[in-house]
Coordinates of C-alpha atoms and ligand atoms in Angstrom, one line a residue:
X151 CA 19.5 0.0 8.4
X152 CA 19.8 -4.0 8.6
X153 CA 19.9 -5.8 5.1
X154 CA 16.6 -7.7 6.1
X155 CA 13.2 -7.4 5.3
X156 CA 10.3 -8.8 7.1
X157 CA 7.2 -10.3 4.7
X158 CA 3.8 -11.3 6.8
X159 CA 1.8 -13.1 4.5
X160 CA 3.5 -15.2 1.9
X161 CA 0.6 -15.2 -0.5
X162 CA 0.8 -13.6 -3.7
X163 CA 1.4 -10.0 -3.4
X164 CA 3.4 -10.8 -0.2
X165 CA 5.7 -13.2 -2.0
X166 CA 5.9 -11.2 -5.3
X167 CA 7.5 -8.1 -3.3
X168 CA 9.8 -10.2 -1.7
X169 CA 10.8 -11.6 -5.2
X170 CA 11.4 -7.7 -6.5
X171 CA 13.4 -6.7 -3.1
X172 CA 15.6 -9.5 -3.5
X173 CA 16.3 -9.4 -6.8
X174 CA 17.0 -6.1 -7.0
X175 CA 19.4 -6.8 -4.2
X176 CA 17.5 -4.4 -1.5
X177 CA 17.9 -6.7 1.3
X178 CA 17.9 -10.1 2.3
X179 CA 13.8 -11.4 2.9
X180 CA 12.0 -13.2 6.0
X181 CA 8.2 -14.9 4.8
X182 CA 6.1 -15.3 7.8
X183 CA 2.9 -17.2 6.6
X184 CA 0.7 -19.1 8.9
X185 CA 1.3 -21.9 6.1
X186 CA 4.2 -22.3 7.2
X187 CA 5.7 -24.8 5.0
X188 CA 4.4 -23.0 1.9
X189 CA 6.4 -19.7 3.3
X190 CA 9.2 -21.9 3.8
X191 CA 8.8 -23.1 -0.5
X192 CA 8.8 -20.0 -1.1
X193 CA 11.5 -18.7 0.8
X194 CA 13.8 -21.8 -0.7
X195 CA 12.6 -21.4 -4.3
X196 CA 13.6 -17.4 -3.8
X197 CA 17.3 -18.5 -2.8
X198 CA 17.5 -20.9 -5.3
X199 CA 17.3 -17.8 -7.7
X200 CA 19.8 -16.4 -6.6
X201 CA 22.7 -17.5 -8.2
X202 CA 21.1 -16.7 -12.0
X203 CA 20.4 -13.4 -10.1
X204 CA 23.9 -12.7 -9.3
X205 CA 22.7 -11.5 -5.9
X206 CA 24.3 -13.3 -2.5
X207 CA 20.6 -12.2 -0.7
X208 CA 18.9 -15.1 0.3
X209 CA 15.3 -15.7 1.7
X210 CA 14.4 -17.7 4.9
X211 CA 10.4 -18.8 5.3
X212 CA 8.5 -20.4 8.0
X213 CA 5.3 -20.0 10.6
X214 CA 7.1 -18.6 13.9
X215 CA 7.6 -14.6 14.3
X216 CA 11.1 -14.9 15.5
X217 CA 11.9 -15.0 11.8
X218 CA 11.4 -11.7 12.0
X219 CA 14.1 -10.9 14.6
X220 CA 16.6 -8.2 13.0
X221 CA 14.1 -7.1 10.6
X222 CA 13.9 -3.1 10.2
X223 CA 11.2 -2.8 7.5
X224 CA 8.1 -5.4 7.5
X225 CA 5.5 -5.5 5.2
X226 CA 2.3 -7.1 6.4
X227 CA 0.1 -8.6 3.6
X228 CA -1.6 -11.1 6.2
X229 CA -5.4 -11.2 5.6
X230 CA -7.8 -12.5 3.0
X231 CA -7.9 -11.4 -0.3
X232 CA -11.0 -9.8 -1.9
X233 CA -13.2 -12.0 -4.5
X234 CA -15.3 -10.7 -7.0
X235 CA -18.2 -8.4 -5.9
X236 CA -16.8 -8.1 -2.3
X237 CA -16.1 -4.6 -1.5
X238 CA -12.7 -3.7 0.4
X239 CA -14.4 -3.1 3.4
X240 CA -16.4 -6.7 4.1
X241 CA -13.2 -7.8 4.6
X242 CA -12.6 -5.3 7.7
X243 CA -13.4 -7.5 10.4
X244 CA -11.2 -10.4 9.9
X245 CA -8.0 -8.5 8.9
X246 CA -8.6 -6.8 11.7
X247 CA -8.6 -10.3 14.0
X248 CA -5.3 -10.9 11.5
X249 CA -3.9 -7.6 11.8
X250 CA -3.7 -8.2 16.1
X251 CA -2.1 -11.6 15.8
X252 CA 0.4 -10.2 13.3
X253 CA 0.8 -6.8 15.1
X254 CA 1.7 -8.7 18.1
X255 CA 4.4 -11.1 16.5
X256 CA 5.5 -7.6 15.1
X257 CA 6.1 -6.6 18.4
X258 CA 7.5 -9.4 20.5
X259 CA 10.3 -9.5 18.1
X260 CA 11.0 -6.1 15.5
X261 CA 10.1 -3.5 18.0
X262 CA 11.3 -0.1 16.3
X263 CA 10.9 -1.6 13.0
X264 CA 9.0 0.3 10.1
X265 CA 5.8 -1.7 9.4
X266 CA 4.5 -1.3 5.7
X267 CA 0.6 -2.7 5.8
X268 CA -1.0 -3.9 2.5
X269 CA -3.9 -5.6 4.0
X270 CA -7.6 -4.2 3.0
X271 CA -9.3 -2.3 3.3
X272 CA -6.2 -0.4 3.6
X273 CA -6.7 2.5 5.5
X274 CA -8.8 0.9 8.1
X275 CA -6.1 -1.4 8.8
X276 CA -3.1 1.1 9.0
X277 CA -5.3 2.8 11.5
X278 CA -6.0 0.0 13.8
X279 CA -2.4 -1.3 13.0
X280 CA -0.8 1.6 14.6
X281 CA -3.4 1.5 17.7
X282 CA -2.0 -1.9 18.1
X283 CA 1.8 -0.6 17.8
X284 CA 1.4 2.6 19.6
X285 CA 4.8 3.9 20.5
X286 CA 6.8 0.6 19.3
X287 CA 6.6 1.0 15.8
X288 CA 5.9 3.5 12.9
X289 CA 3.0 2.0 10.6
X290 CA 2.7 3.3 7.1
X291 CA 0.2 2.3 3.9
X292 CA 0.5 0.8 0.5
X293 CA -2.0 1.9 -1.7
X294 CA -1.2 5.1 -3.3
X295 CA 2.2 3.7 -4.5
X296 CA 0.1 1.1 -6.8
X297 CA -2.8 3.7 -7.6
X298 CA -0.9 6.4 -8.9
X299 CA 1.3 3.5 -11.2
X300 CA -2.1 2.2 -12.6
X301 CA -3.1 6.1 -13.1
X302 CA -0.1 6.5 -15.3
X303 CA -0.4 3.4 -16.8
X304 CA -3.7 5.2 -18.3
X305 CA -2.3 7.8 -19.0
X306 CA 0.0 6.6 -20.9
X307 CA -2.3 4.3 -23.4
X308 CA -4.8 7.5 -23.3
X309 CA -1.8 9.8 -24.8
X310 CA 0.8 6.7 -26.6
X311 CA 3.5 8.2 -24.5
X312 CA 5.9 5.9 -22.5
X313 CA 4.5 5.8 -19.1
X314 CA 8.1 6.9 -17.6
X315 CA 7.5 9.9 -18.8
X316 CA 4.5 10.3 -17.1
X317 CA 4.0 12.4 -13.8
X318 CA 0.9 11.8 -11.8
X319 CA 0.2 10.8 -8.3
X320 CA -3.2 9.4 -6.6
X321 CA -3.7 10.8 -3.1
X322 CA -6.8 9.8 -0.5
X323 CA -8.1 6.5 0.2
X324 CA -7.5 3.2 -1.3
X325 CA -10.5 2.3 -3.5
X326 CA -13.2 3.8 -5.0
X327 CA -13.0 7.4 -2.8
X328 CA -9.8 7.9 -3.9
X329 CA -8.3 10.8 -5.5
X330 CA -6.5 10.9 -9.0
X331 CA -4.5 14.5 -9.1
X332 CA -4.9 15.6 -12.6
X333 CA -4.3 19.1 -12.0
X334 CA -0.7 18.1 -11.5
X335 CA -0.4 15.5 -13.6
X336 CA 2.4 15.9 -16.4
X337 CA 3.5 14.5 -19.6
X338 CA 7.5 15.4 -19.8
X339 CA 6.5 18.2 -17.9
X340 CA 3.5 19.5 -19.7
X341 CA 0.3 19.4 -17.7
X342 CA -2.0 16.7 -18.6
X343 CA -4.8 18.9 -19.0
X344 CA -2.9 21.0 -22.1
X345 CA -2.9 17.5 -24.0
X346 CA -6.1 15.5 -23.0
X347 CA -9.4 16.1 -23.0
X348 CA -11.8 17.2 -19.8
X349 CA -14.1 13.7 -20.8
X350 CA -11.4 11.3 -21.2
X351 CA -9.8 12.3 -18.2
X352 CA -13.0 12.0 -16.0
X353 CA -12.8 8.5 -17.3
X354 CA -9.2 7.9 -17.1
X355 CA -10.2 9.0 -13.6
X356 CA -12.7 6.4 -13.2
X357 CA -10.8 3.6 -14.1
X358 CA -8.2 4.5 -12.0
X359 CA -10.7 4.3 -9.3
X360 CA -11.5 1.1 -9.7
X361 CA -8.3 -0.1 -11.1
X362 CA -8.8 -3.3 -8.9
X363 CA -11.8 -3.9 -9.6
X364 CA -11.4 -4.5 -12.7
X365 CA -8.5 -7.0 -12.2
X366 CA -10.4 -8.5 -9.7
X367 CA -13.5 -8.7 -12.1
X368 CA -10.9 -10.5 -14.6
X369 CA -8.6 -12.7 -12.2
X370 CA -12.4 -14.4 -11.0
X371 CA -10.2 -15.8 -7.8
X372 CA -8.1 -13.0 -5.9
X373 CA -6.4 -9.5 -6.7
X374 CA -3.5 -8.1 -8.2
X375 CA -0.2 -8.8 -7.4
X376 CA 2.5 -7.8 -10.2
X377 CA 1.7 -4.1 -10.0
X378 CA 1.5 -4.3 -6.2
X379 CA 4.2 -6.5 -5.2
X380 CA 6.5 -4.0 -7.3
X381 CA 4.7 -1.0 -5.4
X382 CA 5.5 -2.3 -2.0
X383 CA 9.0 -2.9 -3.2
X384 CA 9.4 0.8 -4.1
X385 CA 8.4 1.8 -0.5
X386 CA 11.2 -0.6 0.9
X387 CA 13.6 0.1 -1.1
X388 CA 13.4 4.1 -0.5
X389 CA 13.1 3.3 3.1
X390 CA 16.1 0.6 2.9
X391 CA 18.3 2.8 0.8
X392 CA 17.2 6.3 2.3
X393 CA 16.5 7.3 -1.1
X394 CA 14.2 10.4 -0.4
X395 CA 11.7 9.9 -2.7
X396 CA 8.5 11.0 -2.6
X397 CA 6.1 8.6 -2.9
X398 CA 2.1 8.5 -2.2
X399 CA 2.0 6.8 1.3
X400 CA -0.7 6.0 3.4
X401 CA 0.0 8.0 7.1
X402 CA -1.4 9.7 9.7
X403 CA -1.4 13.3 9.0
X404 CA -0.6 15.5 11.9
X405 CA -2.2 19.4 10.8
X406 CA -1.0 18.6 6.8
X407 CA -4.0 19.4 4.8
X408 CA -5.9 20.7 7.5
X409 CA -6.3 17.4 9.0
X410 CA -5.6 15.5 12.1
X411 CA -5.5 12.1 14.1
X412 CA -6.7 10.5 10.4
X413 CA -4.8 8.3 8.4
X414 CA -4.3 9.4 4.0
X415 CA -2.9 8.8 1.2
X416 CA -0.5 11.5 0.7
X417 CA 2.8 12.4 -1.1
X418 CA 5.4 11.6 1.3
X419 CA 9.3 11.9 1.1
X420 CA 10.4 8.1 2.3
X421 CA 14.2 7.9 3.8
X422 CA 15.3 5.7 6.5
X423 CA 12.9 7.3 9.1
X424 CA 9.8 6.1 7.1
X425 CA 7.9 9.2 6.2
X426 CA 10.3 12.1 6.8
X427 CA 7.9 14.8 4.9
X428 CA 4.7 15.2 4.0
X429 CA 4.2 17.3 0.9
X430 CA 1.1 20.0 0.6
X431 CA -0.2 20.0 -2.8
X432 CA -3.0 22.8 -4.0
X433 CA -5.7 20.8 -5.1
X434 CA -8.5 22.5 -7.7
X435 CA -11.9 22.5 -6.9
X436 CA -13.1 19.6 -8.4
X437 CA -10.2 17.8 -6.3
X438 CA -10.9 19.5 -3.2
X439 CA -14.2 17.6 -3.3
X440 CA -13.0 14.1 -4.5
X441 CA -10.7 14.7 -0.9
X442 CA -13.8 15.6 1.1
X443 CA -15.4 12.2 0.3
X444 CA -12.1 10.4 0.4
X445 CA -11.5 11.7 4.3
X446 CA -15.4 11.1 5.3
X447 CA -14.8 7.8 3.7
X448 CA -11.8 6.8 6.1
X449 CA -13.6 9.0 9.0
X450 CA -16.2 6.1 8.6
X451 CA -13.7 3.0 8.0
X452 CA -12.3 4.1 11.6
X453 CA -15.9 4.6 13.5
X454 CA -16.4 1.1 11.8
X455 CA -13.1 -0.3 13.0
X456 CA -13.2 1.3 16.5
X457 CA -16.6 -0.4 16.9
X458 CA -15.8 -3.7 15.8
X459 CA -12.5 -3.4 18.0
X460 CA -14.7 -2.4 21.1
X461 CA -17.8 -5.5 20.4
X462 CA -15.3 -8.2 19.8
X463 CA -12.8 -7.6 22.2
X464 CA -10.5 -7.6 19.5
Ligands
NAI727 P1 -3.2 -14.1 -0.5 O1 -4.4 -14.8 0.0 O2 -2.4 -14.6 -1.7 O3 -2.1 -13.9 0.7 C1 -2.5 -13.7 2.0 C2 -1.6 -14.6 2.9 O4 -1.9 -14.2 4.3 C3 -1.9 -16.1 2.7 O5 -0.8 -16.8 2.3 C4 -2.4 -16.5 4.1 O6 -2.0 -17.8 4.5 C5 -1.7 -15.4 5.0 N1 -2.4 -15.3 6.3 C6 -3.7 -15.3 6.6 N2 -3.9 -15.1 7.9 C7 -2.6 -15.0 8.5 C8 -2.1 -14.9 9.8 N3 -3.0 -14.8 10.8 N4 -0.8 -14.8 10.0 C9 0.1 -14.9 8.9 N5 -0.3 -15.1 7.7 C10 -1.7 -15.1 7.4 O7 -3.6 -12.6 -0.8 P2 -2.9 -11.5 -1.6 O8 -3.4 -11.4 -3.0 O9 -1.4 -11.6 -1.4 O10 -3.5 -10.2 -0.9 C11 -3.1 -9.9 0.5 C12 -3.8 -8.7 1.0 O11 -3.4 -7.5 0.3 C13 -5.4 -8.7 0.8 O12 -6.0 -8.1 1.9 C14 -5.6 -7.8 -0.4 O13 -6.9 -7.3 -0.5 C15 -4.5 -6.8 -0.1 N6 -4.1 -6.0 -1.3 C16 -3.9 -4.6 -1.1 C17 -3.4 -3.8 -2.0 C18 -3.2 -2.4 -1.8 O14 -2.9 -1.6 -2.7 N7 -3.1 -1.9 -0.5 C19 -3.2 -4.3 -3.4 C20 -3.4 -5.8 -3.5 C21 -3.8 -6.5 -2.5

């Protein structure tokens, strides 16, 4: 692995992840932004941290692609953002126009590179992502990563418990369809269900699933960024370091869970190969259905994206 990290989109989850891989000392960072001078700002602002950060990595910003030369993870966050009563998926057909012009500087100069997309509606655009990239790179999702965090988080305030020791993941799609896993969610090891209530946790649930919404709803202009810029920095640096952790990841599942040719969140072990396992977990009944409307949601994101795909020309 090469000590450099590729960053499309210099905005504010975009730049915030770069912040957390750098000063944790992950890797050195590229900001591609079609502002270029503001990735650039960026980029020189990050460096200039870097000697109260003790770290010798240093950031490079700008508009052209060819920053991205040497780069073996990229993490695209190119696209606009959602506003407030604008569901994830309104904003399918321009990311998708951004998510071509991005996947093609992508592959002009990091073929073979491990491509981390953040842009919404998430699943949609890992899908059409790795249509573009077929065969030249391997396209994973952010989403779970963030969703299981703000699941704990919850968790954690529901019970007064420190949210480290708090086990729970989020698999599915990214937004409302998701699916919170309380039948293995644990405190220290005890299952969640021994020490909260059926009612708070079908709420606890509900405001996991729509956890964005309700920064969004606060924020008035954009979405969250501290909670996913850290997220997207956990994926890098398991991929980076080869750590082998498992982490929710958005990929295509090939026969796991019964499923095929269809991208999900799912636990994954990430290593330098990107997702080197995926993990089967049993889900209970009531899960098992939360799933079913969390794959005919994405089924219907990818009809949508295929047709937009075909009646632009995109
Ligand atoms: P932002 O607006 O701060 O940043 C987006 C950046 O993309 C801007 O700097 C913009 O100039 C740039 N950009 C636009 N078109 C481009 C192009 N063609 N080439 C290169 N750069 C381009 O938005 P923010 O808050 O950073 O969010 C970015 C995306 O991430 C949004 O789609 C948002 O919905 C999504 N998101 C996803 C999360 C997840 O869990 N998957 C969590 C949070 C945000």
């Amino acid at each position: 692995m090469s000590n450099k990290v590729g960053f499309v989109g210099a905005g504010f989850v975009g730049a915030e992840a770069a912040r957390q891989v750098m000063s944790e000392g992950i890797a050195n960072v590229a900001l591609v932004d079609i502002m270029g001078d503001m990735a650039k700002g960026k980029a020189l602002d990050l460096t200039e941290s870097a000697p109260i950060l003790k770290t010798s990595k240093h950031a490079i910003g700008g508009s052209s692609y060819e920053l991205l030369k040497g780069c073996d993870v990229i993490v695209v966050t190119a696209g606009i953002p959602r506003k407030p009563g604008m569901s994830r998926d309104d904003l399918l057909k321009t990311n998708i126009t951004i998510t071509k012009q991005v996947c093609n500087g992508i592959k002009e100069n990091a073929p073979g590179s491990i491509v981390i997309m953040v842009t919404n509606p998430l699943d949609a655009i890992v899908y059409v992502a790795q249509e573009f990239l077929k065969g030249i790179c391997k396209v994973v999702g952010m989403a779970g990563a963030l969703d299981s965090a703000r699941f704990r988080t919850f968790l954690s305030m529901e019970t007064g418990v420190s949210s480290d020791d708090i086990q729970a993941m989020v698999l599915g799609s990214h937004g409302d369809a998701m699916v919170p896993l309380v039948s293995s969610a644990s405190i220290s090891g005890i299952p969640a269900e021994q020490l909260i209530e059926e009612k708070r946790l079908d709420e606890i649930i509900e405001r996991t699933q729509k956890g964005g919404g309700e920064i969004v709803s606060l924020l008035k202009t954009g979405s969250a960024y501290y909670a996913p810029g850290i997220s997207v920095a956990s994926m890098v640096r398991a991929i980076i370091l080869d750590e082998k952790k498992i982490i929710p990841t958005c990929t295509e599942l090939n026969g796991e869970y019964g499923e095929k040719n269809i991208f999900m969140g799912v636990p994954a072990v990430l290593g330098k190969g990107g997702v080197e396992k995926i993990i089967e977990v049993r889900l209970s009944e009531k899960e098992k259905k939360l799933w079913e409307n969390s794959l005919e949601h994405v089924r219907e994101l990818m009809h949508d994206s295929n047709k937009i795909m075909k009646n632009e020309k995109i």
